Amino acid sequence: DAGVIQSPRHEVTEMGQEVTLRCKPISGHNSLFWYRQTMMRGLELLIYFNNNVPIDDSGMPEDRFSAKMPNASFSTLKIQPSEPRDSAVYFCASTNARLAVAYEQYFGPGTRLTVT
Amino acid sequence: AQKVTQAQTEISVVEKEDVTLDCVYETRDTTYYLFWYKQPPSGELVFLIRRNSFDEQNEISGRYSWNFQKSTSSFNFTITASQVVDSAVYFCALSEARPTQGGSEKLVFGKGMKLTVNP
């Protein structure tokens, strides 16, 4: 089975540009998570969706960040406008959630974003 | 509030040594799940183990073993006879299991512990 797919794997952009990161979760999974990893802050949860509905976006840094999940097989994380401090590795993860049971999340390979 | 503490930030050992990675957690829930993930130098996050709060049995998988103790809120990970390929950052994580619109609860990760195994 294909794992979580993220694109692009690497993105280099200039400050002020719009950046869109994409994620395809594992087929059949109903929960999707966006994380950001930096040396300074470690692994941070940005937002997560259950059944395509955003549940908790308290980790989204500011209004420049937005995320959507139009259907069960696709999600985007957009940064507009981008800033150098947004440089990080962005991970997408998915899991097959059940009522009152927590299952492991499977992570994509990540997108390394560099904003110059 | 949930919290995961990995007090060790970095450990360096010589190949074939045993090494234990500590994880202490805080939660108010009685039903919760604990996880360990490995992040090798290549960068991907690899799931290692999941344990629920009602199962305190230790688990062994090859050279890996996990010791879950509710009395001390700890979920420690031991690598026996370490190898160079074990070099990675290891994350401990916690998830509560309350139903939320029929979906998942979020994972709370520790800061991670970098293990370097030298030949």
PDB file of C-alpha atoms in Angstrom, chain B residues 23-78:
ATOM      1  CA  CYS B  23       9.815   9.103  28.761  1.00  0.00           C
ATOM      2  CA  VAL B  24       7.584  10.585  31.464  1.00  0.00           C
ATOM      3  CA  TYR B  25       4.056  11.704  30.721  1.00  0.00           C
ATOM      4  CA  GLU B  26       1.238  13.667  32.337  1.00  0.00           C
ATOM      5  CA  THR B  27      -2.449  13.242  31.660  1.00  0.00           C
ATOM      6  CA  ARG B  28      -5.695  13.489  33.583  1.00  0.00           C
ATOM      7  CA  ASP B  29      -7.418  10.810  31.572  1.00  0.00           C
ATOM      8  CA  THR B  30      -7.617   7.194  32.636  1.00  0.00           C
ATOM      9  CA  THR B  31      -7.697   5.991  29.040  1.00  0.00           C
ATOM     10  CA  TYR B  32      -4.778   7.050  26.925  1.00  0.00           C
ATOM     11  CA  TYR B  33      -2.219   5.720  24.478  1.00  0.00           C
ATOM     12  CA  LEU B  34       1.535   5.989  24.377  1.00  0.00           C
ATOM     13  CA  PHE B  35       3.758   5.802  21.324  1.00  0.00           C
ATOM     14  CA  TRP B  36       7.389   5.765  20.307  1.00  0.00           C
ATOM     15  CA  TYR B  37       8.606   7.037  16.946  1.00  0.00           C
ATOM     16  CA  LYS B  38      12.047   6.930  15.353  1.00  0.00           C
ATOM     17  CA  GLN B  39      13.415   9.640  13.076  1.00  0.00           C
ATOM     18  CA  PRO B  40      16.616   8.463  11.351  1.00  0.00           C
ATOM     19  CA  PRO B  41      18.978  10.925   9.652  1.00  0.00           C
ATOM     20  CA  SER B  42      16.991  10.531   6.429  1.00  0.00           C
ATOM     21  CA  GLY B  43      14.204  12.477   8.151  1.00  0.00           C
ATOM     22  CA  GLU B  44      11.102  10.325   7.991  1.00  0.00           C
ATOM     23  CA  LEU B  45       9.170   9.516  11.158  1.00  0.00           C
ATOM     24  CA  VAL B  46       8.761   5.803  11.726  1.00  0.00           C
ATOM     25  CA  PHE B  47       6.208   4.330  14.104  1.00  0.00           C
ATOM     26  CA  LEU B  48       7.704   1.833  16.583  1.00  0.00           C
ATOM     27  CA  ILE B  49       5.086   0.947  19.177  1.00  0.00           C
ATOM     28  CA  ARG B  50       1.670   1.819  20.579  1.00  0.00           C
ATOM     29  CA  ARG B  51       0.528   0.943  24.075  1.00  0.00           C
ATOM     30  CA  ASN B  52      -2.789   1.633  25.799  1.00  0.00           C
ATOM     31  CA  SER B  53      -3.122   2.630  29.434  1.00  0.00           C
ATOM     32  CA  PHE B  54      -4.738  -0.644  30.456  1.00  0.00           C
ATOM     33  CA  ASP B  55      -1.884  -2.814  29.294  1.00  0.00           C
ATOM     34  CA  GLU B  56       1.150  -2.557  31.539  1.00  0.00           C
ATOM     35  CA  GLN B  57       2.885  -5.623  30.227  1.00  0.00           C
ATOM     36  CA  ASN B  58       6.369  -4.995  29.004  1.00  0.00           C
ATOM     37  CA  GLU B  59       6.928  -5.615  25.334  1.00  0.00           C
ATOM     38  CA  ILE B  60       9.930  -6.959  23.502  1.00  0.00           C
ATOM     39  CA  SER B  61      10.542  -6.812  19.777  1.00  0.00           C
ATOM     40  CA  GLY B  62      13.951  -8.070  18.805  1.00  0.00           C
ATOM     41  CA  ARG B  63      16.533  -5.771  20.360  1.00  0.00           C
ATOM     42  CA  TYR B  64      13.840  -3.277  21.387  1.00  0.00           C
ATOM     43  CA  SER B  65      11.907  -3.422  24.630  1.00  0.00           C
ATOM     44  CA  TRP B  66       9.477  -1.110  26.353  1.00  0.00           C
ATOM     45  CA  ASN B  67       8.750  -0.737  30.054  1.00  0.00           C
ATOM     46  CA  PHE B  68       5.399   0.889  30.865  1.00  0.00           C
ATOM     47  CA  GLN B  69       4.842   1.813  34.523  1.00  0.00           C
ATOM     48  CA  LYS B  70       1.665   3.718  35.375  1.00  0.00           C
ATOM     49  CA  SER B  71       2.807   4.195  38.973  1.00  0.00           C
ATOM     50  CA  THR B  72       5.623   6.436  37.779  1.00  0.00           C
ATOM     51  CA  SER B  73       3.922   7.646  34.566  1.00  0.00           C
ATOM     52  CA  SER B  74       6.813   6.369  32.537  1.00  0.00           C
ATOM     53  CA  PHE B  75       7.149   4.555  29.239  1.00  0.00           C
ATOM     54  CA  ASN B  76      10.837   3.846  28.770  1.00  0.00           C
ATOM     55  CA  PHE B  77      12.454   2.359  25.696  1.00  0.00           C
ATOM     56  CA  THR B  78      15.543   0.143  25.817  1.00  0.00           C
TER      57      THR B  78
END
